[in-house]
């Protein structure tokens, strides 16, 4: 039990990026998540649109939580601990590749399922779709240890795309208001 506690303590001491920009990005996730949640409540009667925005809202929530907890660090530390504890450290790269390509496969399957479920509704949210793709690119780059000097600007750009799309969507009156105004 002490090994698990020590392991979790080490992870928590490494988790979070305690820089100015990390806090700015976390704040951007929170604000964009809250706006997405408000939009989800607005479109709850529109089945496919509702499903799409539930997916985006949950994704934003998970990304915001991960920004400070670094779940990927926990997964990688667990993998290292597992292979080193079993004495199969020469398979560490295999574990990393399985994780990396499994992550890409998971994103592809989730993306295909969302596309199938939402169909042409996605066309009404292309800016947000582009933002989600930028965030997925950021995740893949981080999962493969690719660290560019300005990689967090990619993450902030993805959040900004979704934020701008939500500002536009929330500023336009909903269909019920338009119907009422046209009478």
C-alpha angles and dihedrals in degrees: 000000000000090000091056092047091048090048093051091045090053091049093049091049089054096040123101129035105246100199132115093253092048090057091046090052092046089051089049090053091051095048093044091046091053091049091048090050090052090050092049089056089050096052099037092119093055102081104202095034089048092052092049093051093044087057093048092046093051090046091052091048093051092046091050093050091046091051090071102026099044097214090181088061089053091050093048093045089049090051092049091046091049097049095040093046091052091047095241098116092143086071093058093103090051090055090050093050092047089051094046097046092039088056091051090047091049091051092048093050092046091047093050092048092050091048092049093047096045102034114174093356087085088070089069090059104041094135091055091044089054089050092051090049091052090051091049090050088051091051092049092049092050093045090055093049091248104151117181121182094250101030092129090061086066089055092047091048090054092051090046093054091053092044093052091048090051093048089054093045095046094047094054113081116250122249094263091056091047091051091049092048093049094057 
